mmCIF file of C-alpha atoms in Angstrom:
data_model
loop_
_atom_site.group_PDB
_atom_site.id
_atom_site.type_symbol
_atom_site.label_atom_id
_atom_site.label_comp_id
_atom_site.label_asym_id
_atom_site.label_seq_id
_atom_site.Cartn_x
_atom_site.Cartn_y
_atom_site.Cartn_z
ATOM 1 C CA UNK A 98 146.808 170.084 149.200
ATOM 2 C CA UNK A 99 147.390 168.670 152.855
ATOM 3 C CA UNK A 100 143.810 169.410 153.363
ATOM 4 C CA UNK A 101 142.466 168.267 150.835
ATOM 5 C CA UNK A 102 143.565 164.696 151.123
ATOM 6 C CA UNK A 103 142.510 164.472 154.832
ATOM 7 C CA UNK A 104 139.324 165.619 153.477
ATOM 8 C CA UNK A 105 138.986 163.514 150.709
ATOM 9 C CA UNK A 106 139.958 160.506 153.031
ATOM 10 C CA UNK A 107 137.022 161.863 156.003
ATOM 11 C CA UNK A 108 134.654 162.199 153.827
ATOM 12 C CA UNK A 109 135.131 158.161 152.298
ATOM 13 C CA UNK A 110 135.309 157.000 155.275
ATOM 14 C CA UNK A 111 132.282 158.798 156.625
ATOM 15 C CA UNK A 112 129.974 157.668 153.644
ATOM 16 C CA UNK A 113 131.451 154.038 154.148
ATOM 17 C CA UNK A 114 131.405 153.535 158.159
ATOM 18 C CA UNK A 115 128.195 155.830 158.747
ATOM 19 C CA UNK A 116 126.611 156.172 155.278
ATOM 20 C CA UNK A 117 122.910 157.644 157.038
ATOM 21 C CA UNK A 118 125.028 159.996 158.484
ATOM 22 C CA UNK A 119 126.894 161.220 155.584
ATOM 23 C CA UNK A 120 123.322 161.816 153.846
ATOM 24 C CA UNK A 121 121.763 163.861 156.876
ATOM 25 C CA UNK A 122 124.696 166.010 156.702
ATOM 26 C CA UNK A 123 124.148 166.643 152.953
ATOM 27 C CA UNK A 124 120.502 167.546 152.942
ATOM 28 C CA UNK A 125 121.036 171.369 152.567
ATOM 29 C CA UNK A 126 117.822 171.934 154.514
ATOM 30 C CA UNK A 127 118.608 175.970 154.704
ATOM 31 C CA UNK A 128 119.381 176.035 151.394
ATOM 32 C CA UNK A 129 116.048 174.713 150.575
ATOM 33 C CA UNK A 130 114.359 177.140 152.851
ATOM 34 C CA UNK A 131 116.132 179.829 151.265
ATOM 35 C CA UNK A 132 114.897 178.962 148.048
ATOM 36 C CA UNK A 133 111.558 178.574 149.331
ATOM 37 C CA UNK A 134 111.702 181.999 150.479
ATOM 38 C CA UNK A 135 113.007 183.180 147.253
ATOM 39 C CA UNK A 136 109.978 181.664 145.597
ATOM 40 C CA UNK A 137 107.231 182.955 147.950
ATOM 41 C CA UNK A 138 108.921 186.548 148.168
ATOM 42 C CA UNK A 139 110.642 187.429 144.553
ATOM 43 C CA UNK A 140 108.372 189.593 142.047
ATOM 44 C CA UNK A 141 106.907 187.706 139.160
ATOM 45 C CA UNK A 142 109.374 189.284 137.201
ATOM 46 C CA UNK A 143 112.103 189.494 139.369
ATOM 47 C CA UNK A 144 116.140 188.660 138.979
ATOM 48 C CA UNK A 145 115.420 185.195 140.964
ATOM 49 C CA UNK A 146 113.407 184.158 138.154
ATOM 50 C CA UNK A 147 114.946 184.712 135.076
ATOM 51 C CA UNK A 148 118.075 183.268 133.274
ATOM 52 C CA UNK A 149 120.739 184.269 136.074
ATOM 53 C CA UNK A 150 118.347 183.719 139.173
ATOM 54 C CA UNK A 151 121.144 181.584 140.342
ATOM 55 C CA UNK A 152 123.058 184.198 141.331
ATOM 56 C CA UNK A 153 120.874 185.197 143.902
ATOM 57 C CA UNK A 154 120.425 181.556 144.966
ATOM 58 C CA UNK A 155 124.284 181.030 145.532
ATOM 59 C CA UNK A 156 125.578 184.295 146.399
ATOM 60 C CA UNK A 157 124.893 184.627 150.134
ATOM 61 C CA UNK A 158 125.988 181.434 151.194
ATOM 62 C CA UNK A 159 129.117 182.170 149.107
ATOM 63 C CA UNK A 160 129.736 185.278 150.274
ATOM 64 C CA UNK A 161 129.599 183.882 154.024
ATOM 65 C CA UNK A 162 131.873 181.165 153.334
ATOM 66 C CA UNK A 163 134.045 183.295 152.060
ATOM 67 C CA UNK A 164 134.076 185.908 154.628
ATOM 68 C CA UNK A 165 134.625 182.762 157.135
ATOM 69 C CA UNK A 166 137.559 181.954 155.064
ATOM 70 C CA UNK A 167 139.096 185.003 155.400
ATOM 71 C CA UNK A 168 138.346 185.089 158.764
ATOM 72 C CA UNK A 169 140.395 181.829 159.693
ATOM 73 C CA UNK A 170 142.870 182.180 157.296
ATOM 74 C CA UNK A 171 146.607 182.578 159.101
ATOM 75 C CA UNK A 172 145.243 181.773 163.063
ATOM 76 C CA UNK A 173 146.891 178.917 165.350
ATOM 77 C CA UNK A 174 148.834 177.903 162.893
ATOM 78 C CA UNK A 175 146.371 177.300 159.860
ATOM 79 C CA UNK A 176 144.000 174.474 162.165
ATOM 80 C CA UNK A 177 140.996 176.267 161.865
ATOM 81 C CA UNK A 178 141.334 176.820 158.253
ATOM 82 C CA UNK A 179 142.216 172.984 157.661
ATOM 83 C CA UNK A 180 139.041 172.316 159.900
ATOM 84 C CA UNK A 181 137.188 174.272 157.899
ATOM 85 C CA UNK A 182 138.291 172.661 154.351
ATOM 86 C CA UNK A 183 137.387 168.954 155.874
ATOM 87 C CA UNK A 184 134.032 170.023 156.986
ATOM 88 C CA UNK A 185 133.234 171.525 153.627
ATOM 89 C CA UNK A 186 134.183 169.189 151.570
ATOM 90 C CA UNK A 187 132.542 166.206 153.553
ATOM 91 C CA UNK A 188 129.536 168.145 153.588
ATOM 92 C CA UNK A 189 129.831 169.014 149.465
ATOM 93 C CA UNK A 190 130.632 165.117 149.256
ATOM 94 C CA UNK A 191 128.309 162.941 147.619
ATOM 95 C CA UNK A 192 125.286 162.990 149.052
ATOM 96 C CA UNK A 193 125.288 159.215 148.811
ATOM 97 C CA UNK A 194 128.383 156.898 148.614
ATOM 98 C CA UNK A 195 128.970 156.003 144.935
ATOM 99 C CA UNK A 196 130.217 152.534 145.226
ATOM 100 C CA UNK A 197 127.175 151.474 147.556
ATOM 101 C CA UNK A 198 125.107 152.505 145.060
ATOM 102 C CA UNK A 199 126.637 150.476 142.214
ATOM 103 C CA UNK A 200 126.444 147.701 144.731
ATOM 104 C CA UNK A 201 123.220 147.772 145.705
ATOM 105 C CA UNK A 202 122.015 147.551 141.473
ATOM 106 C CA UNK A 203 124.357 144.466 141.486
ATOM 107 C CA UNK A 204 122.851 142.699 143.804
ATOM 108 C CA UNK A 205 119.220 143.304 143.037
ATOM 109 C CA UNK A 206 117.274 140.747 142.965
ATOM 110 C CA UNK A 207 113.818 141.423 141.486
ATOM 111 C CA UNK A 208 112.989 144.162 139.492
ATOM 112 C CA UNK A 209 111.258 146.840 141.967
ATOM 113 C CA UNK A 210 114.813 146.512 143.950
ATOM 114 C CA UNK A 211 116.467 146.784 141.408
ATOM 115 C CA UNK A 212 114.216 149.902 139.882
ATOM 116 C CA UNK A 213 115.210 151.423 143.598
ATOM 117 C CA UNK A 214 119.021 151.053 143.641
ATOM 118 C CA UNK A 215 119.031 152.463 139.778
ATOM 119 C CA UNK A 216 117.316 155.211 140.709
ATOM 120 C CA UNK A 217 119.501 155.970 143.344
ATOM 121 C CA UNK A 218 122.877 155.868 141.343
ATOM 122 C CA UNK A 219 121.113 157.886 138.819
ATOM 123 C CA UNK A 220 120.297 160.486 141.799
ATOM 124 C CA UNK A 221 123.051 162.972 140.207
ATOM 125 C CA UNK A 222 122.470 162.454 136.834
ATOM 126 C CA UNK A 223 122.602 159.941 133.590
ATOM 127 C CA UNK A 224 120.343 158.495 131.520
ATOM 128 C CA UNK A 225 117.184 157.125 132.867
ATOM 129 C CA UNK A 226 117.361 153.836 130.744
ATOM 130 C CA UNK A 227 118.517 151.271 132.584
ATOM 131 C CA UNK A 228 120.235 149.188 129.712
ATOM 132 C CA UNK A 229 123.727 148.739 130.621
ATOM 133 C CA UNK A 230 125.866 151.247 128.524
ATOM 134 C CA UNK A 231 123.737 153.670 130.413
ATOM 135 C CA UNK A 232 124.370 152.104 133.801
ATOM 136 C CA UNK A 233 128.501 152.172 132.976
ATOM 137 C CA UNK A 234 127.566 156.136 131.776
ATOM 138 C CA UNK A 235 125.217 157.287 134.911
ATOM 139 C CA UNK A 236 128.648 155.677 137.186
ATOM 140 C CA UNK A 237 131.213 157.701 135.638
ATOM 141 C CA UNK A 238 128.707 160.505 135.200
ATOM 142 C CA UNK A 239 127.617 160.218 139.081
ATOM 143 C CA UNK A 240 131.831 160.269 139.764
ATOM 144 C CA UNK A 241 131.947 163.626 138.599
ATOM 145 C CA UNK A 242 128.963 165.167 140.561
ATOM 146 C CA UNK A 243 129.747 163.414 143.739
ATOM 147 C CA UNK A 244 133.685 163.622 143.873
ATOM 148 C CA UNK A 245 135.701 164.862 140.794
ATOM 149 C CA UNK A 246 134.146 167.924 140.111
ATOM 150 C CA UNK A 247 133.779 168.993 144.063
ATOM 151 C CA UNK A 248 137.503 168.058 144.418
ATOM 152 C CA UNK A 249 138.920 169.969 141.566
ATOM 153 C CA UNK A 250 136.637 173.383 142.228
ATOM 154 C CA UNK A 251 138.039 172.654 145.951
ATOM 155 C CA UNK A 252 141.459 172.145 144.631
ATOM 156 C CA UNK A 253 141.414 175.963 142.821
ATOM 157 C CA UNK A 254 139.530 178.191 145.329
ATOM 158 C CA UNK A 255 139.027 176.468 148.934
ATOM 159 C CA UNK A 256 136.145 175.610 150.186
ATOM 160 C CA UNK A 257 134.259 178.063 148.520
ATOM 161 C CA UNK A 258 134.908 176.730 145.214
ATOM 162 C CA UNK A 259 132.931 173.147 146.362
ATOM 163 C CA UNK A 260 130.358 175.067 148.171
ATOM 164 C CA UNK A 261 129.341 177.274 145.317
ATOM 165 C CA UNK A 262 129.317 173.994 142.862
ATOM 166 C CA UNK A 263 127.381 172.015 145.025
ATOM 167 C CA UNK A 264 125.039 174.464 145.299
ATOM 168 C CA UNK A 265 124.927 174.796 141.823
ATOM 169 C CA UNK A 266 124.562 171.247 141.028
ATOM 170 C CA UNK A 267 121.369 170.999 143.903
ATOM 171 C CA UNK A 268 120.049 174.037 141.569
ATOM 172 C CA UNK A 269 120.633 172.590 138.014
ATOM 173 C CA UNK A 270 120.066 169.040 138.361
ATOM 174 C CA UNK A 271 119.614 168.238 141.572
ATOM 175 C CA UNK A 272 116.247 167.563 143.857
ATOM 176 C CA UNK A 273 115.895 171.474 144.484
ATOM 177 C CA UNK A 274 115.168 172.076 140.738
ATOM 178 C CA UNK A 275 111.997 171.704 141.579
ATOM 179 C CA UNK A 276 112.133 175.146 143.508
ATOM 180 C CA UNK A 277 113.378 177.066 140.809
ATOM 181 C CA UNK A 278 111.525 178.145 137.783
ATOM 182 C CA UNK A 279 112.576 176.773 134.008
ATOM 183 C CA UNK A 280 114.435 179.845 132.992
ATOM 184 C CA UNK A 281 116.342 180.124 136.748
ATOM 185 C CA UNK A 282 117.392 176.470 136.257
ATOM 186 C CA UNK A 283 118.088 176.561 132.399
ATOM 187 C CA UNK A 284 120.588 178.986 133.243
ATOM 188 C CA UNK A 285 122.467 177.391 136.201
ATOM 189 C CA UNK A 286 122.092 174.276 133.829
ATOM 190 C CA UNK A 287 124.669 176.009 130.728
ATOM 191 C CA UNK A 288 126.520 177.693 134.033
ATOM 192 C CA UNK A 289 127.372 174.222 135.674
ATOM 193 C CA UNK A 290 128.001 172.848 132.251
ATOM 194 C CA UNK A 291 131.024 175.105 131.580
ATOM 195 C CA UNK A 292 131.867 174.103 135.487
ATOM 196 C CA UNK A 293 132.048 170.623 134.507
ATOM 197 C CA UNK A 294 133.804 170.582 131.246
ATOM 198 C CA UNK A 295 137.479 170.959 132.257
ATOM 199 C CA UNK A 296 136.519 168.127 134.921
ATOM 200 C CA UNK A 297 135.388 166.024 132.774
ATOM 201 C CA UNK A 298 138.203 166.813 130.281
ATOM 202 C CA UNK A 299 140.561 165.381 133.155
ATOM 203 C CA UNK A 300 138.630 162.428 133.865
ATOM 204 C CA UNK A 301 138.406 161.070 130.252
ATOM 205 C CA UNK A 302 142.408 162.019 130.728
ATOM 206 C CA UNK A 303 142.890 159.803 133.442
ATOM 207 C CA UNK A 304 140.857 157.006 132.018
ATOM 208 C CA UNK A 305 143.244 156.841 129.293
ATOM 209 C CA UNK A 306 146.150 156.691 132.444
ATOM 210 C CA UNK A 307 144.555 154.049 134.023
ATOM 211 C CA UNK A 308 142.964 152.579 131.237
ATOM 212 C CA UNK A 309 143.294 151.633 127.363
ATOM 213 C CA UNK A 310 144.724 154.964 126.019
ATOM 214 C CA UNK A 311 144.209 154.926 122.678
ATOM 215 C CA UNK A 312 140.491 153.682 123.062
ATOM 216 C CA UNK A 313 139.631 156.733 125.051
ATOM 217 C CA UNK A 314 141.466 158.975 123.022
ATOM 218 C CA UNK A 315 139.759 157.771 120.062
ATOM 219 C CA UNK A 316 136.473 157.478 122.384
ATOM 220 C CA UNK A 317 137.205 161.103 123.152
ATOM 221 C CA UNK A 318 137.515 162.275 119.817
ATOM 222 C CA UNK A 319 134.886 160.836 117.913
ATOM 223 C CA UNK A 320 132.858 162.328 120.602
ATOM 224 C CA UNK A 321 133.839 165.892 120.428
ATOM 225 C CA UNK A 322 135.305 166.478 123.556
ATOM 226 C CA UNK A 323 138.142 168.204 121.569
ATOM 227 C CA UNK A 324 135.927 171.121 120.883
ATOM 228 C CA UNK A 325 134.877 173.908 122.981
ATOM 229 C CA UNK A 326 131.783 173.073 125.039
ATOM 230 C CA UNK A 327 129.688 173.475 127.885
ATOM 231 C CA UNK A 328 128.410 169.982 127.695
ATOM 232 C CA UNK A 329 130.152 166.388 129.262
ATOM 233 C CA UNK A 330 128.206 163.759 126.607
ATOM 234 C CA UNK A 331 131.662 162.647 125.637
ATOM 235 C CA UNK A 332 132.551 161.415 128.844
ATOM 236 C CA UNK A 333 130.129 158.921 128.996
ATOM 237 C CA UNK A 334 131.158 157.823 125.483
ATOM 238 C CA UNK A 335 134.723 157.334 126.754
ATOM 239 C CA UNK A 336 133.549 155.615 130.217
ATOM 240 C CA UNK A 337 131.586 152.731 127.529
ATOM 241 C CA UNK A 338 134.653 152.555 124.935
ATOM 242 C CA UNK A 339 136.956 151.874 128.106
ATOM 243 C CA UNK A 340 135.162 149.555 129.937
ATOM 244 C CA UNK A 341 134.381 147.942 126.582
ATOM 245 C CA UNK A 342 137.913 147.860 125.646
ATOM 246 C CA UNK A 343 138.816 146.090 129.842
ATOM 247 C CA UNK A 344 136.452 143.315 129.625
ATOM 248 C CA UNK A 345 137.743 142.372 125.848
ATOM 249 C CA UNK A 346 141.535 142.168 127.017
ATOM 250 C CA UNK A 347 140.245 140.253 130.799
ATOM 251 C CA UNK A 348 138.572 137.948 128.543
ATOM 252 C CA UNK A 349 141.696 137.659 125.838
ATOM 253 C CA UNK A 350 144.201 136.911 129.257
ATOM 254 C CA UNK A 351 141.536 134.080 129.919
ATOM 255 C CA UNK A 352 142.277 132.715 126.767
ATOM 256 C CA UNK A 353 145.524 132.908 126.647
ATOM 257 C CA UNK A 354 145.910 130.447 130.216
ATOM 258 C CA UNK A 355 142.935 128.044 129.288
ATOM 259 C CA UNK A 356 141.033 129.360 131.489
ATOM 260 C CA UNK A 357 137.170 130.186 131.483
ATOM 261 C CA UNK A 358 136.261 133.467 132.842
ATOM 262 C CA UNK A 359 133.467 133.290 135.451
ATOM 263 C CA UNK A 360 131.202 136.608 134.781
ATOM 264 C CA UNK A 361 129.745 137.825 137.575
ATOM 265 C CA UNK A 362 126.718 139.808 137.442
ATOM 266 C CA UNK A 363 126.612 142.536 135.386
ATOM 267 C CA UNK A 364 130.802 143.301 134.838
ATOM 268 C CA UNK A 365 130.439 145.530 132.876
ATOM 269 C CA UNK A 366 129.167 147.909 136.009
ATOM 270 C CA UNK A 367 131.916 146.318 137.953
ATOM 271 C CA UNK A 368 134.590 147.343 135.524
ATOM 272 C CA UNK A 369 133.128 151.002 135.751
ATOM 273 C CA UNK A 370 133.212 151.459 139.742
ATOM 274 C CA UNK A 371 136.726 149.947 139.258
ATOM 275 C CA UNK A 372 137.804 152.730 137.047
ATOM 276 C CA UNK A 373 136.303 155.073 139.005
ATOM 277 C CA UNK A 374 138.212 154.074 142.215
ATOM 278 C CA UNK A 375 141.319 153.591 139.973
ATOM 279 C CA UNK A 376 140.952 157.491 138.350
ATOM 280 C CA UNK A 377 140.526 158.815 142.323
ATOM 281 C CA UNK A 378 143.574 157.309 143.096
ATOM 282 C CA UNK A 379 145.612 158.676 140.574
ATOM 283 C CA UNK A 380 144.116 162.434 141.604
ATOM 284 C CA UNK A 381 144.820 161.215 145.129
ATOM 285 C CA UNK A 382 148.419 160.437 144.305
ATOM 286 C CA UNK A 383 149.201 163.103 142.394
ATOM 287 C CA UNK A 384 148.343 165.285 145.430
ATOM 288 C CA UNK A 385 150.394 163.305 147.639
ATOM 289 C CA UNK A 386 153.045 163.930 145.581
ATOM 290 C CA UNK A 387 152.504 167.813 145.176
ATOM 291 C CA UNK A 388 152.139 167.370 149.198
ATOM 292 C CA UNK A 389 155.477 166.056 149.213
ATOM 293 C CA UNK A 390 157.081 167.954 146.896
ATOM 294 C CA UNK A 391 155.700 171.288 148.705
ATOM 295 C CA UNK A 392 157.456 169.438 152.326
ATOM 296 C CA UNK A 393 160.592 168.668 150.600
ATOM 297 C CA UNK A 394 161.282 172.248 148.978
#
């Protein structure tokens, strides 16, 4: 848990005070050559490209993580091991800082700019309209593929767990697709679905924390996300209900003082990175206290 907050903590500060450094440590450049590789060397009818080609993608640099792991685990007094955990999850992080991102569609000026910074907080997913509802959904939906989901598969099995769902992602939906054939990336596609889910479960959880609650919940609901699934859509349906619901009740505590809200540019996107920060908190604080708890007993 210790780790994990240092980690979380390096890796914001990283993307914030050296943000072209963050990225070149994210590029996964032997990853790519290893699926380049795969593609020039597997059989046209090989394992690598059918339905569970990912396997074959992932599992070595799993496997040495792992044995690394291992390896570390228990010497001069757990350092190496903590080490370890920071530099994978900065490296899993991101690639790009989310909040920049936002920023950058904000203040766009003209509309090539502004096709630019959208396409770069839609870089991990979301629709590709840029209306707004889908700018408040690729936000939330950019949250989980750039922090939630790396932090809760690093929360249950190390650094291994983020590795193996970064790589994942890269595979699925990421800008290695490309290397893969349809079938290979159709199947890590339903496999990082299922990988998702339960994050996304606790995210539209915590937006009901730190938001409206019974707007998400009944966001959630009409939705599906009460049913079994391999598949996030009702996230984004939450994320719009919420920040809906936030920018109704700013605008009712206007009223009430008789005062006139100045809108800034595009709130509604403002309201979502807010959320977003306020949701990472709560995980963040929730760790401190298991932290603390753990010290204590």
């Amino acid at each position: 848990m210790f780790t994990t907050l240092v980690a979380v903590l390096v890796a914001l500060a990283l993307g914030h005070v050296a943000p072209a450094a963050a990225v070149a440590l994210r590029r996964f450049g032997l990853y790519r050559r290893w699926l380049q590789w795969l593609d020039v060397h597997a059989a046209p009818s090989g394992f690598w490209r059918g339905r569970q080609g990912w396997i074959v993608a992932l599992l070595p640099w799993v496997l040495l993580l792992l044995l690394v792991q291992w390896a570390l685990h228990g010497r001069l007094f757990g350092l190496p091991s903590l080490l370890l955990g920071v530099a994978t999850l900065v490296i899993c992080w991101g690639p790009r800082d989310l909040d920049r991102d936002v920023e950058a569609v904000i203040d766009a000026d003209d509309a090539p700019t502004r096709h630019v910074a959208i396409a770069q907080l839609q870089s991990a997913g979301g629709s590709l309209h840029e209306d707004v509802p889908s700018l408040v959904e690729a936000t939330v939906l950019n949250s989980l593929r750039r922090w939630f989901a790396v932090l809760f598969w690093f929360l249950l099995l190390g650094p291994v767990g983020a590795l193996a769902y970064r790589l994942l992602a890269l595979l699925a939906v990421g800008p290695m697709r490309s290397l893969a054939t349809v079938d290979c990336m159709a199947g890590a596609r339903i496999v990082l679905g299922w990988l998702e889910w339960p994050v996304a479960q606790l995210m539209s959880l915590s937006m009901a924390l730190v938001g409206n609650f019974d707007t998400a919940y009944k966001a959630w609901r009409q939705a599906h996300g009460n049913q079994w699934a391999g598949s996030t859509a009702f996230l984004g349906a939450v994320a719009r209900a919420s920040v809906s619901a936030e920018l109704r009740e700013d605008a009712h505590d206007y009223s009430d003082a008789g005062m006139v809200p100045v809108w800034r540019r595009l709130p509604e996107l403002r309201d979502a990175m807010s959320l977003v920060w306020r949701m990472l908190l709560l995980w963040m604080a929730a760790l401190a206290l298991l932290v603390i708890a753990g010290w204590v007993t």
